[in-house]
């Protein structure tokens, strides 16, 4: 479904983010990308949603080469991938409801469908009663749940989560992880980048470990082991 | 397509409202810019009419010998009227000249009496020529000097006033050019201020633009609301600016009328109200849309 082929990303001679990374993610898998800060986890996810371009290699999404896509085709690629970020990246001038609805609006969905789906998803993440609040009126955990609702509302085939619990306390962290597991059970592929050892070891799912920009371990089920 | 357009417009209005302070600041800057543009335009209108008034005060008179037949004078008049440089030619016969002389010296009995004592009318018939442009008097004087009626002419006062006319022409030319240059420079500065205000406002939204793109919004879906906001800034700015201009003219107009009775700014604003509103609204919309378009473009490349 997703295949990284000999991917490298070199910012300059002193800063090599990824070197010859190759691995594949199958449909409905739950894959964790682990590694220290700067190991290249975030960079890999940014390459998949074409936020950045690699220096070399190929990235296939549903057998389409992401790097060969024209700028005009990127919106439709991104609508098939739901992204969750460490810093939430909510739109500050939109309410929780509008933030989630935005992901459907960009795809041109009808108002009626948006209304019904957004309410359902906000209910699923437990924020139905806060749907008219602005991000500044929500806690960190609530913001991240809105972000997850936004990432899943248009039923993407993949959700990529880049350190989604990095800014959260342990209780909120587990809420978010449970949500991601639930989404995965419903049939969505999940790629989770994290450096939280406890989470990885409790998940018992496939783990791809990155170090210094290369894959040094890929196990299913895997544990959090760094050299 | 219609749904998207509807969403873009709605989103533009909502952002304008929710960005309260930023929108207020941008509208104020837009108001100032448009008011400066309109003031430059109106100053130019006043300056042009003052200069035209000055230029109209310059004319050239051709005086004919006392025994010249009227038909000769009229023949020169019709030739002159055929010249494209000439705005009007007025024939003043010797009798009319005498009447004018008596009228303008009505209080001076000695002078009137001495004229009446003369056996013949001492005043010469003349043609008063007004050129379309005061720099054309040289050409006109040359034309008269080469005409068949040359022998009947006693004098052309252009030759006498040449230095004054030339100097006036220079002053008018310099004033027109420097007025235009200063106006353009000021208009450009005002444009830069408004343009950079919009750029700063959009700079503060750069992360939002990135987020929208990462969630799958097309360039148009991101840019659209900013352009709608630009239109709103322009339209509201133009209404405020026109209100300021009307208030200032209502205050200054009567004072200006005391100096220059020919220039009635209040009437001018009244007659051109819709034109001025359109001029400002269009200026505001173009300025707002162009600035937003240009500022957003930079952050769309995600």
XYZ file of C-alpha atoms in Angstrom:
529
model
C 0.000 0.000 0.000
C 2.805 2.372 0.997
C 6.347 1.690 -0.064
C 9.469 3.715 0.695
C 12.215 2.738 -1.739
C 15.852 3.760 -1.104
C 14.727 7.058 0.341
C 17.364 9.580 1.322
C 16.990 13.121 2.533
C 20.078 15.253 2.795
C 19.705 18.868 3.983
C 23.440 19.511 3.726
C 26.666 17.557 4.192
C 26.422 17.934 7.999
C 22.734 17.137 8.190
C 21.617 13.833 6.693
C 18.057 13.034 7.803
C 17.529 9.734 5.939
C 19.877 7.315 4.176
C 18.635 4.575 1.872
C 15.447 3.788 3.776
C 13.324 0.976 2.332
C 10.228 -0.594 3.862
C 6.610 -1.285 3.074
C 3.353 -0.793 4.940
C 0.473 -3.151 4.172
C -3.214 -2.194 4.234
C -4.782 -2.102 7.718
C -1.416 -2.445 9.449
C -0.550 -0.527 12.630
C 3.117 0.432 12.285
C 5.150 2.370 14.820
C 8.201 4.322 13.727
C 10.574 4.691 16.654
C 13.883 6.368 17.205
C 15.534 9.214 19.049
C 14.814 12.818 18.174
C 16.427 13.530 14.841
C 16.390 9.871 13.756
C 14.244 10.788 10.751
C 10.741 9.681 11.843
C 9.050 13.015 11.176
C 10.928 13.471 7.927
C 9.580 10.146 6.607
C 6.001 11.166 7.375
C 6.529 14.605 5.813
C 7.798 12.935 2.662
C 4.697 10.737 2.477
C 2.303 13.717 2.508
C 4.661 15.567 0.151
C 5.307 18.350 2.656
C 8.953 17.844 1.767
C 10.707 16.200 -1.147
C 13.416 13.525 -0.700
C 16.891 13.916 -2.157
C 16.663 10.453 -3.719
C 14.438 7.361 -3.896
C 10.790 6.604 -4.579
C 7.625 6.687 -2.491
C 4.606 4.707 -3.637
C 1.114 5.290 -2.320
C -1.387 2.785 -3.762
C 1.169 2.076 -6.519
C 1.349 5.771 -7.468
C 4.741 7.459 -7.214
C 4.177 10.413 -4.889
C 7.291 12.183 -6.166
C 6.051 12.180 -9.747
C 2.797 13.872 -8.751
C 2.059 17.337 -10.064
C 1.324 20.073 -7.513
C -2.301 19.990 -8.640
C -2.589 16.319 -7.646
C -1.277 16.794 -4.102
C -4.611 17.897 -2.567
C -6.240 14.636 -3.667
C -3.291 12.609 -2.267
C -3.566 14.437 1.051
C -7.312 13.800 1.210
C -6.530 10.062 1.216
C -4.118 10.436 4.152
C -5.186 11.807 7.511
C -2.342 13.573 9.338
C -2.005 14.187 13.099
C 0.829 16.363 14.386
C 2.572 16.872 17.713
C 1.583 20.548 17.757
C -2.011 19.740 16.680
C -2.026 22.242 13.794
C -5.636 23.265 14.289
C -6.933 26.399 12.569
C -7.153 28.932 15.436
C -10.006 30.953 13.951
C -12.272 27.960 13.473
C -14.283 26.095 16.102
C -13.720 22.395 16.797
C -16.666 21.603 14.517
C -15.350 23.846 11.715
C -11.833 22.423 12.006
C -13.156 18.906 11.487
C -15.606 20.035 8.797
C -12.757 21.729 6.915
C -11.281 18.359 5.904
C -14.596 17.486 4.253
C -15.193 20.941 2.780
C -11.930 20.848 0.850
C -13.110 17.609 -0.749
C -16.383 19.275 -1.802
C -18.694 17.119 0.361
C -22.301 18.254 0.817
C -23.387 20.248 3.876
C -25.777 17.513 4.986
C -23.091 14.848 4.855
C -20.588 17.109 6.627
C -23.037 17.815 9.423
C -23.842 14.201 10.061
C -20.267 12.885 9.773
C -18.608 15.632 11.825
C -21.088 15.186 14.678
C -20.551 11.414 14.644
C -16.754 11.713 14.689
C -16.749 14.374 17.413
C -18.976 12.063 19.428
C -16.501 9.224 18.849
C -13.596 11.285 20.225
C -15.772 12.458 23.127
C -15.992 16.148 22.221
C -19.586 16.541 21.080
C -20.310 19.041 23.840
C -17.277 21.175 22.912
C -17.802 21.357 19.176
C -18.435 25.104 19.238
C -15.299 25.882 21.221
C -12.272 27.444 19.589
C -8.900 25.662 19.922
C -7.729 28.252 22.483
C -10.617 27.144 24.710
C -9.576 23.464 24.622
C -6.937 21.549 26.610
C -3.984 19.854 24.885
C -5.664 16.438 24.974
C -8.889 17.889 23.597
C -7.047 19.672 20.805
C -5.353 16.435 19.790
C -8.703 14.636 19.787
C -10.083 17.332 17.471
C -7.024 16.829 15.256
C -7.654 13.073 15.146
C -11.323 13.689 14.366
C -10.211 15.935 11.493
C -7.758 13.295 10.250
C -10.356 10.504 10.180
C -13.588 12.307 9.267
C -13.136 11.960 5.511
C -12.401 8.219 5.924
C -8.836 8.202 4.637
C -7.179 4.875 3.982
C -4.149 5.871 6.099
C -3.628 7.965 9.206
C -0.114 9.205 9.920
C 0.502 10.478 13.448
C 3.731 12.333 14.148
C 4.424 12.285 17.910
C 0.712 12.836 18.608
C 1.228 12.402 22.352
C 4.426 14.432 22.622
C 2.672 17.359 24.304
C 0.217 15.368 26.437
C 0.065 13.974 29.978
C -0.095 10.147 30.479
C -3.895 9.953 30.787
C -4.455 11.945 27.611
C -1.690 9.978 25.922
C -3.536 6.703 26.436
C -6.816 8.238 25.283
C -5.143 9.174 22.000
C -3.447 5.778 21.555
C -6.742 3.966 22.253
C -8.389 6.179 19.607
C -5.725 5.285 17.063
C -6.148 1.567 17.845
C -9.910 1.891 17.420
C -9.459 3.632 14.061
C -7.110 0.826 13.030
C -9.634 -1.820 14.066
C -12.189 -0.108 11.825
C -9.862 -0.855 8.899
C -7.636 2.213 8.564
C -3.865 1.831 8.232
C -2.058 3.740 11.005
C 1.560 4.896 11.003
C 2.588 6.223 14.399
C 5.895 8.009 14.930
C 6.885 8.210 18.578
C 9.754 7.917 21.019
C 7.521 6.827 23.899
C 8.921 3.454 25.008
C 5.963 2.575 27.227
C 3.454 2.964 24.414
C 5.459 0.895 21.944
C 5.984 -1.971 24.353
C 2.315 -2.026 25.349
C 1.060 -1.964 21.734
C 2.674 -5.248 20.596
C 2.452 -4.270 16.953
C 5.010 -3.912 14.167
C 7.896 -1.574 15.042
C 10.293 0.014 12.544
C 13.298 1.453 14.386
C 15.295 4.258 12.836
C 18.728 5.406 13.849
C 20.864 8.043 12.192
C 18.535 8.061 9.223
C 18.589 4.303 8.537
C 16.274 1.395 9.405
C 18.167 -0.836 11.796
C 15.317 -3.031 13.029
C 11.904 -3.983 11.614
C 9.996 -6.519 13.726
C 6.379 -7.644 14.006
C 5.479 -7.566 16.834
C 8.347 -5.422 17.954
C 9.590 -3.688 21.062
C 11.305 -0.415 21.743
C 14.992 -1.259 21.465
C 17.614 1.289 20.585
C 21.245 0.377 20.083
C -18.180 24.331 -7.885
C -20.997 26.504 -6.547
C -20.685 24.846 -3.126
C -16.943 25.624 -3.088
C -17.524 29.251 -4.120
C -20.156 29.563 -1.447
C -17.774 28.136 1.178
C -14.928 30.401 0.097
C -17.106 33.529 0.327
C -18.579 32.497 3.664
C -15.128 31.714 5.013
C -13.806 35.100 3.816
C -16.567 36.979 5.651
C -16.077 34.849 8.765
C -12.296 35.373 8.839
C -12.817 39.112 8.405
C -15.162 39.149 11.389
C -13.114 36.831 13.615
C -9.828 38.608 12.864
C -11.426 41.705 14.488
C -8.382 43.806 15.312
C -6.340 42.785 12.328
C -9.253 43.583 10.008
C -9.789 46.949 11.713
C -6.127 47.861 11.340
C -6.058 46.808 7.693
C -9.261 48.727 6.923
C -7.811 51.841 8.586
C -4.609 51.657 6.559
C -6.678 51.047 3.429
C -8.820 54.086 4.329
C -5.727 56.266 4.686
C -4.254 55.016 1.414
C -7.477 55.621 -0.507
C -7.928 59.050 1.118
C -4.372 59.970 0.066
C -5.051 58.745 -3.486
C -8.279 60.723 -3.693
C -6.680 63.842 -2.188
C -3.943 63.654 -4.814
C -6.614 63.321 -7.486
C -8.620 66.270 -6.131
C -5.508 68.420 -5.634
C -4.686 67.718 -9.236
C -8.185 68.849 -10.256
C -7.725 72.118 -8.312
C -4.184 72.658 -9.594
C -5.255 72.025 -13.187
C -8.106 74.498 -12.979
C -5.890 77.137 -11.311
C -3.287 76.688 -14.044
C -5.967 76.787 -16.748
C -7.304 79.991 -15.248
C -3.819 81.464 -15.339
C -3.324 80.324 -18.902
C -6.646 81.849 -19.959
C -5.517 85.212 -18.642
C -2.836 85.197 -21.330
C -4.131 86.300 -24.719
C -2.731 88.073 -27.706
C -4.245 91.122 -29.376
C -3.625 92.160 -32.961
C -4.243 95.865 -33.603
C -5.050 97.161 -37.076
C -4.251 100.503 -38.689
C -7.077 103.016 -38.429
C -7.941 102.884 -42.120
C -8.149 99.066 -42.344
C -11.350 97.755 -43.886
C -13.465 95.535 -41.681
C -13.548 92.856 -44.403
C -9.746 92.547 -44.176
C -9.893 92.048 -40.456
C -12.703 89.496 -40.742
C -10.762 87.619 -43.412
C -7.772 87.286 -41.037
C -10.188 86.306 -38.273
C -11.615 83.423 -40.291
C -8.105 82.274 -41.283
C -7.085 82.285 -37.628
C -10.206 80.410 -36.647
C -9.073 77.666 -38.995
C -5.873 77.127 -36.964
C -5.957 74.132 -34.674
C -3.847 75.892 -32.024
C -6.489 78.585 -31.469
C -9.344 78.308 -28.979
C -11.192 81.514 -29.865
C -10.833 84.775 -31.796
C -12.821 87.812 -30.753
C -13.245 90.833 -33.054
C -13.366 94.209 -31.316
C -14.237 96.990 -33.772
C -12.975 100.530 -33.269
C -16.450 101.592 -32.063
C -16.577 98.780 -29.528
C -13.054 99.638 -28.406
C -14.197 103.209 -27.785
C -17.210 102.023 -25.785
C -15.019 99.765 -23.677
C -12.538 102.580 -23.173
C -15.295 104.962 -22.033
C -16.737 102.373 -19.709
C -13.453 101.534 -18.063
C -12.516 105.154 -17.631
C -16.012 106.374 -16.706
C -14.767 108.218 -13.638
C -11.982 110.065 -15.423
C -13.751 113.061 -16.937
C -10.630 114.735 -18.352
C -9.686 111.657 -20.298
C -13.248 111.069 -21.577
C -13.558 114.676 -22.627
C -10.281 114.708 -24.476
C -11.298 111.606 -26.401
C -14.671 113.151 -27.259
C -12.944 116.324 -28.479
C -10.995 114.418 -31.090
C -12.476 114.555 -34.589
C -12.033 110.794 -35.216
C -12.071 107.668 -33.093
C -8.374 107.233 -32.121
C -8.776 103.624 -31.108
C -7.811 100.779 -33.406
C -9.898 97.739 -34.204
C -8.387 94.529 -32.826
C -8.598 90.737 -32.744
C -8.242 89.107 -29.318
C -6.822 85.650 -29.740
C -6.955 82.926 -27.105
C -4.761 79.915 -27.808
C -5.615 76.416 -26.649
C -2.182 76.250 -25.059
C -0.282 79.350 -24.045
C 2.916 77.943 -25.523
C 1.351 78.289 -28.990
C 1.405 82.099 -29.111
C 4.781 82.161 -30.868
C 3.420 80.037 -33.733
C 0.288 82.190 -33.941
C 2.300 85.402 -34.015
C 4.478 83.989 -36.831
C 1.369 83.005 -38.792
C -0.050 86.535 -38.486
C 3.249 88.100 -39.481
C 3.312 86.023 -42.668
C -0.331 86.609 -43.601
C -1.554 88.810 -46.475
C -3.072 91.218 -43.916
C 0.349 91.914 -42.403
C 0.470 95.423 -43.901
C -2.761 96.398 -42.161
C -1.457 95.462 -38.733
C -0.155 98.205 -36.516
C 1.085 95.944 -33.701
C 0.842 92.533 -32.081
C 1.121 92.717 -28.316
C 2.677 89.242 -28.162
C 6.010 90.673 -29.088
C 5.775 93.095 -26.162
C 4.613 90.480 -23.641
C 6.733 87.633 -24.931
C 9.009 87.452 -21.883
C 6.134 87.440 -19.398
C 4.210 84.855 -21.401
C 7.252 82.601 -21.710
C 7.989 82.876 -18.020
C 4.391 82.044 -17.139
C 4.527 79.068 -19.479
C 7.638 77.833 -17.706
C 6.069 78.182 -14.284
C 2.915 76.375 -15.411
C 4.998 73.586 -16.942
C 7.156 73.134 -13.847
C 4.115 73.171 -11.556
C 2.327 70.569 -13.686
C 5.343 68.263 -13.822
C 6.372 68.554 -10.185
C 2.750 68.206 -9.097
C 2.436 65.011 -11.100
C 5.771 63.666 -9.804
C 4.974 64.457 -6.168
C 1.508 62.970 -6.598
C 2.868 59.770 -8.100
C 5.525 59.420 -5.401
C 2.983 59.945 -2.621
C 0.514 57.548 -4.259
C 3.256 54.909 -4.491
C 4.248 55.342 -0.836
C 0.592 55.002 0.195
C 0.357 51.857 -1.939
C 3.444 50.358 -0.282
C 2.045 51.004 3.192
C -1.252 49.267 2.366
C 0.460 46.438 0.491
C 2.842 45.706 3.362
C 0.057 45.868 5.937
C -1.805 43.152 4.054
C 1.429 41.174 3.727
C 2.030 41.358 7.476
C -1.571 40.340 8.174
C -1.183 37.310 5.913
C 2.279 36.568 7.308
C 0.552 35.990 10.640
C -1.615 33.369 8.914
C 1.219 31.557 7.168
C 1.015 28.487 9.418
C -2.717 28.241 8.876
C -2.116 28.299 5.142
C 0.319 25.390 5.498
C -2.165 23.450 7.645
C -4.944 23.981 5.103
C -2.700 22.710 2.342
C -1.665 19.636 4.389
C -5.303 18.799 5.088
C -5.853 18.663 1.330
C -7.111 22.126 0.373
C -6.445 23.241 -3.189
C -4.649 26.562 -3.756
C -7.933 28.225 -4.653
C -9.660 26.990 -1.560
C -6.907 28.558 0.562
C -6.490 31.752 -1.429
C -10.199 32.467 -1.953
C -11.125 33.607 1.568
C -8.077 35.918 1.706
C -9.159 37.522 -1.546
C -12.698 37.979 -0.215
C -11.148 39.616 2.856
C -9.132 41.867 0.517
C -12.345 42.919 -1.242
C -13.970 43.681 2.127
C -10.966 45.741 3.284
C -11.094 47.690 0.011
C -14.846 48.326 -0.029
C -15.108 49.333 3.642
C -11.935 51.414 3.348
C -13.359 53.245 0.347
C -16.584 54.107 2.171
C -14.643 55.487 5.165
C -12.260 57.328 2.903
C -15.082 58.966 0.940
C -16.704 60.029 4.223
C -13.418 61.665 5.272
C -13.006 63.395 1.906
C -16.595 64.705 1.967
C -16.115 66.032 5.514
C -12.802 67.725 4.654
C -14.212 69.304 1.485
C -17.322 70.469 3.341
C -14.978 72.210 5.782
C -12.330 73.540 3.372
C -14.496 74.109 0.280
C -16.050 77.437 1.398
C -12.596 78.734 2.433
C -11.165 77.820 -0.966
C -14.109 79.554 -2.615
C -13.018 82.827 -0.980
C -9.589 82.599 -2.618
C -10.605 81.130 -5.944
C -14.227 81.887 -6.753
C -13.944 79.832 -9.951
C -13.263 76.594 -8.077
C -16.228 75.170 -6.216
C -15.071 71.903 -4.657
C -18.408 71.225 -2.989
C -20.182 71.309 -6.340
C -17.409 69.208 -7.846
C -17.827 66.507 -5.192
C -21.609 66.699 -5.566
C -21.434 66.330 -9.352
C -18.852 63.533 -9.226
C -19.997 61.685 -6.118
C -20.702 58.364 -7.833
C -17.545 58.602 -9.894
C -15.485 59.218 -6.747
C -17.176 56.342 -4.921
C -16.499 54.041 -7.867
C -12.912 55.324 -8.177
C -12.269 54.608 -4.499
C -14.113 51.305 -4.335
C -12.346 50.018 -7.450
C -9.009 51.300 -6.148
C -9.649 49.628 -2.800
C -10.748 46.329 -4.313
C -7.820 46.177 -6.733
C -5.388 47.098 -3.944
C -6.895 44.593 -1.495
C -7.136 41.731 -3.974
C -3.684 42.320 -5.454
C -1.999 42.529 -2.031
C -3.773 39.408 -0.712
C -3.103 37.466 -3.883
C 0.562 38.345 -3.860
C 1.048 37.772 -0.120
C -0.706 34.371 -0.044
C 1.122 33.106 -3.115
C 4.362 32.911 -1.171
C 2.972 30.446 1.391
C 0.995 28.217 -0.976
C 4.050 26.320 -2.098
C 3.560 23.404 0.326
